[in-house]
PDB file of C-alpha atoms in Angstrom:
ATOM      1  CA  MET A   1     -15.889  23.472  28.998  1.00  0.00           C
ATOM      2  CA  PHE A   2     -15.815  27.068  29.819  1.00  0.00           C
ATOM      3  CA  PRO A   3     -18.042  29.792  28.450  1.00  0.00           C
ATOM      4  CA  ILE A   4     -17.031  31.063  25.161  1.00  0.00           C
ATOM      5  CA  HIS A   5     -16.969  34.614  26.797  1.00  0.00           C
ATOM      6  CA  HIS A   6     -14.005  33.445  29.347  1.00  0.00           C
ATOM      7  CA  ILE A   7     -12.116  31.543  26.520  1.00  0.00           C
ATOM      8  CA  LEU A   8     -12.145  34.871  24.855  1.00  0.00           C
ATOM      9  CA  HIS A   9     -10.869  36.704  27.659  1.00  0.00           C
ATOM     10  CA  GLU A  10      -8.335  34.293  28.121  1.00  0.00           C
ATOM     11  CA  VAL A  11      -6.897  34.786  24.311  1.00  0.00           C
ATOM     12  CA  LEU A  12      -6.989  38.692  24.541  1.00  0.00           C
ATOM     13  CA  HIS A  13      -5.527  38.407  27.737  1.00  0.00           C
ATOM     14  CA  GLN A  14      -2.274  36.481  26.798  1.00  0.00           C
ATOM     15  CA  TYR A  15      -1.998  38.087  23.148  1.00  0.00           C
ATOM     16  CA  GLY A  16      -3.702  41.432  22.803  1.00  0.00           C
ATOM     17  CA  SER A  17      -4.586  42.491  19.263  1.00  0.00           C
ATOM     18  CA  PHE A  18      -2.511  40.200  17.841  1.00  0.00           C
ATOM     19  CA  GLY A  19      -4.645  37.440  18.858  1.00  0.00           C
ATOM     20  CA  LEU A  20      -7.876  39.195  18.218  1.00  0.00           C
ATOM     21  CA  ALA A  21      -6.657  39.808  14.517  1.00  0.00           C
ATOM     22  CA  ILE A  22      -6.020  36.083  14.715  1.00  0.00           C
ATOM     23  CA  LEU A  23      -9.144  34.902  15.851  1.00  0.00           C
ATOM     24  CA  LEU A  24     -11.035  37.442  13.633  1.00  0.00           C
ATOM     25  CA  ALA A  25      -9.403  36.191  10.485  1.00  0.00           C
ATOM     26  CA  GLY A  26     -10.098  32.679  11.701  1.00  0.00           C
ATOM     27  CA  GLY A  27     -13.706  33.348  12.650  1.00  0.00           C
ATOM     28  CA  ILE A  28     -14.370  34.768   8.539  1.00  0.00           C
ATOM     29  CA  ILE A  29     -12.816  32.204   7.154  1.00  0.00           C
ATOM     30  CA  GLY A  30     -15.007  29.368   9.246  1.00  0.00           C
ATOM     31  CA  LEU A  31     -13.771  28.801  12.233  1.00  0.00           C
ATOM     32  CA  PRO A  32     -16.476  28.792  15.178  1.00  0.00           C
ATOM     33  CA  VAL A  33     -15.309  31.800  16.569  1.00  0.00           C
ATOM     34  CA  PRO A  34     -18.118  34.345  17.598  1.00  0.00           C
ATOM     35  CA  ASP A  35     -16.896  37.621  15.982  1.00  0.00           C
ATOM     36  CA  GLU A  36     -19.694  40.467  17.302  1.00  0.00           C
ATOM     37  CA  THR A  37     -18.782  38.931  20.665  1.00  0.00           C
ATOM     38  CA  LEU A  38     -15.275  39.025  20.315  1.00  0.00           C
ATOM     39  CA  LEU A  39     -15.501  42.795  18.588  1.00  0.00           C
ATOM     40  CA  ILE A  40     -17.864  43.826  21.527  1.00  0.00           C
ATOM     41  CA  MET A  41     -15.469  42.402  24.394  1.00  0.00           C
ATOM     42  CA  SER A  42     -12.419  44.397  22.323  1.00  0.00           C
ATOM     43  CA  GLY A  43     -14.737  47.948  22.804  1.00  0.00           C
ATOM     44  CA  PHE A  44     -15.108  47.076  25.989  1.00  0.00           C
ATOM     45  CA  TRP A  45     -11.508  46.445  26.697  1.00  0.00           C
ATOM     46  CA  MET A  46     -10.325  49.883  25.126  1.00  0.00           C
ATOM     47  CA  HIS A  47     -12.659  51.501  27.384  1.00  0.00           C
ATOM     48  CA  GLN A  48     -11.343  50.128  30.144  1.00  0.00           C
ATOM     49  CA  GLY A  49      -7.662  50.732  28.660  1.00  0.00           C
ATOM     50  CA  ASN A  50      -6.600  47.189  28.700  1.00  0.00           C
ATOM     51  CA  LEU A  51      -6.136  47.069  25.254  1.00  0.00           C
ATOM     52  CA  PRO A  52      -4.670  49.818  22.965  1.00  0.00           C
ATOM     53  CA  LEU A  53      -7.127  52.795  21.049  1.00  0.00           C
ATOM     54  CA  ILE A  54      -5.430  52.572  17.516  1.00  0.00           C
ATOM     55  CA  GLY A  55      -3.370  49.027  17.952  1.00  0.00           C
ATOM     56  CA  THR A  56      -7.018  47.252  18.294  1.00  0.00           C
ATOM     57  CA  ILE A  57      -8.687  49.266  15.779  1.00  0.00           C
ATOM     58  CA  LEU A  58      -5.554  47.926  13.583  1.00  0.00           C
ATOM     59  CA  ALA A  59      -5.873  44.434  14.925  1.00  0.00           C
ATOM     60  CA  ALA A  60      -9.222  43.885  14.025  1.00  0.00           C
ATOM     61  CA  TYR A  61      -9.247  45.478  10.656  1.00  0.00           C
ATOM     62  CA  ALA A  62      -6.124  44.044   9.703  1.00  0.00           C
ATOM     63  CA  GLY A  63      -7.756  40.157  10.936  1.00  0.00           C
ATOM     64  CA  SER A  64     -10.919  41.117   8.818  1.00  0.00           C
ATOM     65  CA  CYS A  65      -9.444  41.853   5.787  1.00  0.00           C
ATOM     66  CA  ILE A  66      -6.888  39.188   6.139  1.00  0.00           C
ATOM     67  CA  GLY A  67      -9.810  36.440   6.695  1.00  0.00           C
ATOM     68  CA  MET A  68     -11.771  37.679   3.842  1.00  0.00           C
ATOM     69  CA  THR A  69      -8.939  37.551   1.422  1.00  0.00           C
ATOM     70  CA  ILE A  70      -7.909  34.080   2.356  1.00  0.00           C
ATOM     71  CA  SER A  71     -11.171  33.021   1.688  1.00  0.00           C
ATOM     72  CA  TYR A  72     -11.166  35.060  -1.691  1.00  0.00           C
ATOM     73  CA  LEU A  73      -7.837  33.136  -2.678  1.00  0.00           C
ATOM     74  CA  LEU A  74      -9.562  29.298  -1.880  1.00  0.00           C
ATOM     75  CA  GLY A  75     -12.674  30.255  -4.051  1.00  0.00           C
ATOM     76  CA  LEU A  76     -10.253  31.831  -6.689  1.00  0.00           C
ATOM     77  CA  LYS A  77      -8.151  28.794  -6.706  1.00  0.00           C
ATOM     78  CA  LEU A  78      -9.967  25.950  -5.763  1.00  0.00           C
ATOM     79  CA  GLY A  79     -13.796  26.544  -6.041  1.00  0.00           C
ATOM     80  CA  MET A  80     -16.657  24.996  -4.941  1.00  0.00           C
ATOM     81  CA  PRO A  81     -15.473  21.249  -4.987  1.00  0.00           C
ATOM     82  CA  LEU A  82     -13.842  22.689  -1.920  1.00  0.00           C
ATOM     83  CA  LEU A  83     -16.546  24.123   0.074  1.00  0.00           C
ATOM     84  CA  HIS A  84     -18.656  21.233  -0.752  1.00  0.00           C
ATOM     85  CA  ARG A  85     -15.901  18.594   0.867  1.00  0.00           C
ATOM     86  CA  ILE A  86     -14.702  20.585   3.974  1.00  0.00           C
ATOM     87  CA  GLY A  87     -17.992  22.586   4.840  1.00  0.00           C
ATOM     88  CA  PRO A  88     -19.553  20.510   7.174  1.00  0.00           C
ATOM     89  CA  LYS A  89     -16.518  20.200   9.268  1.00  0.00           C
ATOM     90  CA  PHE A  90     -16.597  23.888   9.951  1.00  0.00           C
ATOM     91  CA  ARG A  91     -20.161  24.286  10.733  1.00  0.00           C
ATOM     92  CA  ILE A  92     -21.214  24.885   7.235  1.00  0.00           C
ATOM     93  CA  SER A  93     -24.505  23.275   5.771  1.00  0.00           C
ATOM     94  CA  GLU A  94     -25.428  23.227   2.289  1.00  0.00           C
ATOM     95  CA  LYS A  95     -28.460  25.439   3.143  1.00  0.00           C
ATOM     96  CA  HIS A  96     -25.774  27.930   4.089  1.00  0.00           C
ATOM     97  CA  ILE A  97     -23.919  27.220   0.883  1.00  0.00           C
ATOM     98  CA  VAL A  98     -27.110  27.571  -1.538  1.00  0.00           C
ATOM     99  CA  THR A  99     -28.419  30.621   0.571  1.00  0.00           C
ATOM    100  CA  ALA A 100     -25.079  32.504   0.836  1.00  0.00           C
ATOM    101  CA  GLU A 101     -24.867  31.427  -3.113  1.00  0.00           C
ATOM    102  CA  ALA A 102     -28.004  33.032  -3.982  1.00  0.00           C
ATOM    103  CA  GLY A 103     -27.482  36.315  -2.328  1.00  0.00           C
ATOM    104  CA  PHE A 104     -23.874  36.556  -3.743  1.00  0.00           C
ATOM    105  CA  LEU A 105     -25.710  36.152  -7.331  1.00  0.00           C
ATOM    106  CA  ARG A 106     -28.784  38.544  -7.132  1.00  0.00           C
ATOM    107  CA  TYR A 107     -26.693  41.338  -4.983  1.00  0.00           C
ATOM    108  CA  GLY A 108     -22.827  40.782  -6.173  1.00  0.00           C
ATOM    109  CA  LYS A 109     -20.465  43.330  -4.813  1.00  0.00           C
ATOM    110  CA  SER A 110     -22.585  44.426  -1.933  1.00  0.00           C
ATOM    111  CA  VAL A 111     -22.635  41.111  -0.454  1.00  0.00           C
ATOM    112  CA  LEU A 112     -19.496  41.787   0.754  1.00  0.00           C
ATOM    113  CA  ILE A 113     -20.523  45.029   2.773  1.00  0.00           C
ATOM    114  CA  ILE A 114     -23.718  43.704   3.855  1.00  0.00           C
ATOM    115  CA  GLY A 115     -22.861  40.148   4.258  1.00  0.00           C
ATOM    116  CA  TYR A 116     -20.839  40.968   7.375  1.00  0.00           C
ATOM    117  CA  TYR A 117     -23.715  41.317   9.741  1.00  0.00           C
ATOM    118  CA  ILE A 118     -24.859  37.957   8.381  1.00  0.00           C
ATOM    119  CA  PRO A 119     -23.652  34.663  10.342  1.00  0.00           C
ATOM    120  CA  GLY A 120     -22.827  32.134   7.363  1.00  0.00           C
ATOM    121  CA  LEU A 121     -22.956  34.956   4.552  1.00  0.00           C
ATOM    122  CA  ARG A 122     -19.796  36.513   6.209  1.00  0.00           C
ATOM    123  CA  GLN A 123     -17.887  33.478   5.589  1.00  0.00           C
ATOM    124  CA  LEU A 124     -19.333  32.729   2.183  1.00  0.00           C
ATOM    125  CA  SER A 125     -19.265  35.785   0.494  1.00  0.00           C
ATOM    126  CA  ALA A 126     -15.410  36.240  -0.188  1.00  0.00           C
ATOM    127  CA  PHE A 127     -15.583  32.682  -1.368  1.00  0.00           C
ATOM    128  CA  PHE A 128     -18.147  33.284  -4.087  1.00  0.00           C
ATOM    129  CA  ALA A 129     -16.504  36.169  -4.891  1.00  0.00           C
ATOM    130  CA  GLY A 130     -13.530  34.074  -6.008  1.00  0.00           C
ATOM    131  CA  VAL A 131     -15.494  31.494  -7.340  1.00  0.00           C
ATOM    132  CA  SER A 132     -17.199  34.071  -9.556  1.00  0.00           C
ATOM    133  CA  LYS A 133     -13.754  35.117 -10.456  1.00  0.00           C
ATOM    134  CA  MET A 134     -14.402  38.434  -8.970  1.00  0.00           C
ATOM    135  CA  PRO A 135     -11.423  41.390  -9.859  1.00  0.00           C
ATOM    136  CA  PHE A 136      -9.576  41.293  -7.010  1.00  0.00           C
ATOM    137  CA  ARG A 137      -9.068  45.554  -6.758  1.00  0.00           C
ATOM    138  CA  VAL A 138     -13.063  45.070  -6.718  1.00  0.00           C
ATOM    139  CA  PHE A 139     -13.151  42.651  -4.670  1.00  0.00           C
ATOM    140  CA  ALA A 140     -10.923  44.410  -2.094  1.00  0.00           C
ATOM    141  CA  ALA A 141     -12.843  47.867  -2.261  1.00  0.00           C
ATOM    142  CA  TYR A 142     -15.770  46.568  -1.526  1.00  0.00           C
ATOM    143  CA  ALA A 143     -14.902  43.913   1.138  1.00  0.00           C
ATOM    144  CA  TYR A 144     -11.877  46.299   3.015  1.00  0.00           C
ATOM    145  CA  THR A 145     -14.371  48.936   2.927  1.00  0.00           C
ATOM    146  CA  GLY A 146     -17.271  46.695   4.792  1.00  0.00           C
ATOM    147  CA  ALA A 147     -14.883  45.382   7.280  1.00  0.00           C
ATOM    148  CA  LEU A 148     -13.971  49.210   8.095  1.00  0.00           C
ATOM    149  CA  ILE A 149     -17.605  49.829   8.792  1.00  0.00           C
ATOM    150  CA  TRP A 150     -18.141  46.331  10.674  1.00  0.00           C
ATOM    151  CA  ILE A 151     -15.618  46.559  12.910  1.00  0.00           C
ATOM    152  CA  SER A 152     -16.337  50.127  13.793  1.00  0.00           C
ATOM    153  CA  VAL A 153     -20.172  49.563  14.720  1.00  0.00           C
ATOM    154  CA  PHE A 154     -19.100  46.541  17.229  1.00  0.00           C
ATOM    155  CA  LEU A 155     -15.454  47.990  18.446  1.00  0.00           C
ATOM    156  CA  GLY A 156     -17.736  50.711  19.388  1.00  0.00           C
ATOM    157  CA  ALA A 157     -20.849  49.545  20.595  1.00  0.00           C
ATOM    158  CA  GLY A 158     -18.674  47.773  23.185  1.00  0.00           C
ATOM    159  CA  PHE A 159     -16.368  50.668  24.037  1.00  0.00           C
ATOM    160  CA  PHE A 160     -19.733  52.574  24.748  1.00  0.00           C
ATOM    161  CA  LEU A 161     -21.398  50.043  26.089  1.00  0.00           C
ATOM    162  CA  GLY A 162     -18.432  49.851  28.725  1.00  0.00           C
ATOM    163  CA  ARG A 163     -19.686  53.124  30.233  1.00  0.00           C
ATOM    164  CA  HIS A 164     -23.185  51.928  30.773  1.00  0.00           C
ATOM    165  CA  PHE A 165     -23.182  48.305  31.700  1.00  0.00           C
ATOM    166  CA  SER A 166     -21.467  45.704  33.922  1.00  0.00           C
ATOM    167  CA  PHE A 167     -19.967  43.638  30.956  1.00  0.00           C
ATOM    168  CA  SER A 168     -19.879  40.453  33.040  1.00  0.00           C
ATOM    169  CA  ARG A 169     -23.232  40.599  33.468  1.00  0.00           C
ATOM    170  CA  LEU A 170     -24.232  42.061  29.624  1.00  0.00           C
ATOM    171  CA  PHE A 171     -22.298  38.269  28.582  1.00  0.00           C
ATOM    172  CA  GLU A 172     -24.249  36.773  30.972  1.00  0.00           C
ATOM    173  CA  GLN A 173     -27.014  37.590  29.087  1.00  0.00           C
ATOM    174  CA  PHE A 174     -25.880  36.513  25.866  1.00  0.00           C
ATOM    175  CA  ALA A 175     -24.767  33.448  27.399  1.00  0.00           C
ATOM    176  CA  THR A 176     -28.854  32.444  29.358  1.00  0.00           C
ATOM    177  CA  ASN A 177     -30.468  34.359  25.659  1.00  0.00           C
ATOM    178  CA  PRO A 178     -28.269  33.431  22.532  1.00  0.00           C
ATOM    179  CA  ASP A 179     -31.153  34.091  20.441  1.00  0.00           C
ATOM    180  CA  LEU A 180     -30.745  38.217  21.314  1.00  0.00           C
ATOM    181  CA  LEU A 181     -27.623  38.114  19.634  1.00  0.00           C
ATOM    182  CA  PRO A 182     -28.742  38.234  16.116  1.00  0.00           C
ATOM    183  CA  TYR A 183     -31.599  41.292  16.587  1.00  0.00           C
ATOM    184  CA  VAL A 184     -28.729  43.013  18.351  1.00  0.00           C
ATOM    185  CA  THR A 185     -26.087  41.834  15.521  1.00  0.00           C
ATOM    186  CA  GLY A 186     -28.980  43.495  13.029  1.00  0.00           C
ATOM    187  CA  ILE A 187     -30.081  46.248  15.084  1.00  0.00           C
ATOM    188  CA  ALA A 188     -26.618  47.284  15.063  1.00  0.00           C
ATOM    189  CA  GLY A 189     -26.135  46.738  11.590  1.00  0.00           C
ATOM    190  CA  ALA A 190     -28.995  48.628  10.829  1.00  0.00           C
ATOM    191  CA  ILE A 191     -27.149  51.659  12.498  1.00  0.00           C
ATOM    192  CA  GLY A 192     -24.057  51.542  11.209  1.00  0.00           C
ATOM    193  CA  SER A 193     -25.672  51.255   7.461  1.00  0.00           C
ATOM    194  CA  SER A 194     -27.805  54.350   8.129  1.00  0.00           C
ATOM    195  CA  PHE A 195     -24.658  55.920   9.111  1.00  0.00           C
ATOM    196  CA  VAL A 196     -22.831  55.343   6.332  1.00  0.00           C
ATOM    197  CA  LEU A 197     -25.383  56.228   3.445  1.00  0.00           C
ATOM    198  CA  LYS A 198     -26.402  59.280   5.766  1.00  0.00           C
ATOM    199  CA  THR A 199     -22.694  60.062   4.915  1.00  0.00           C
ATOM    200  CA  TYR A 200     -22.523  58.995   1.612  1.00  0.00           C
ATOM    201  CA  LEU A 201     -25.580  61.034   1.090  1.00  0.00           C
ATOM    202  CA  THR A 202     -24.001  64.277   2.420  1.00  0.00           C
ATOM    203  CA  TYR A 203     -20.706  64.178   0.950  1.00  0.00           C
ATOM    204  CA  ARG A 204     -22.420  63.684  -2.618  1.00  0.00           C
ATOM    205  CA  ALA A 205     -24.826  66.551  -1.931  1.00  0.00           C
ATOM    206  CA  GLN A 206     -21.663  68.375  -1.333  1.00  0.00           C
ATOM    207  CA  PHE A 207     -19.800  67.391  -4.424  1.00  0.00           C
ATOM    208  CA  SER A 208     -23.113  68.294  -6.736  1.00  0.00           C
ATOM    209  CA  LEU A 209     -22.610  72.134  -5.329  1.00  0.00           C
ATOM    210  CA  TYR A 210     -19.383  72.186  -5.374  1.00  0.00           C
ATOM    211  CA  LYS A 211     -18.929  70.579  -9.237  1.00  0.00           C
ATOM    212  CA  ASN A 212     -22.420  72.875 -10.196  1.00  0.00           C
ATOM    213  CA  SER A 213     -20.117  76.230  -8.769  1.00  0.00           C
ATOM    214  CA  LEU A 214     -17.380  75.121 -11.252  1.00  0.00           C
ATOM    215  CA  LEU A 215     -19.652  74.821 -13.999  1.00  0.00           C
ATOM    216  CA  GLN A 216     -21.231  78.055 -13.594  1.00  0.00           C
TER     217      GLN A 216
END
């Protein structure tokens, strides 16, 4: 069996941005696709000039949104019986289902943003949004915003890692030390979340000043 990064390399080489979109959509629905690895690889290829900058970003965003939307519609139309029946075929255990459902019930809409950084929850958050009959406009506002942040973090990580590291050596490290990936994912997610929170607070403060100036 070929190492996974060789398979991803071949798909991106043959199909480019279109292959990226399809793989991401499939990974979010539940296929065994290493989404973060794929995004980092695509970011590296953007830096090398092997993938177009704008096309790759749009493809990654489209694939993420398509995958989330399909998962939402499956939850909305077919519900939990489908998940219990086909979950094991997609390596989604009962433990994953219970954990994801508890997280969604506790945190609600926020899970659609933070769930991208948690394998298992990424595949199920949109599904539970459909099961709970969340209005599509609410689902889309949170899920599509989360997708934009998520792809930006990992495409950006791959793009900037391309300046300082050997791509093959980097993925050899992940292949020989798979336990490192959750830590890298968590760190990248924390950096991305911090950036978003900082941006939000900055704009909120600016808006408050503008609003107060109008009231004076």
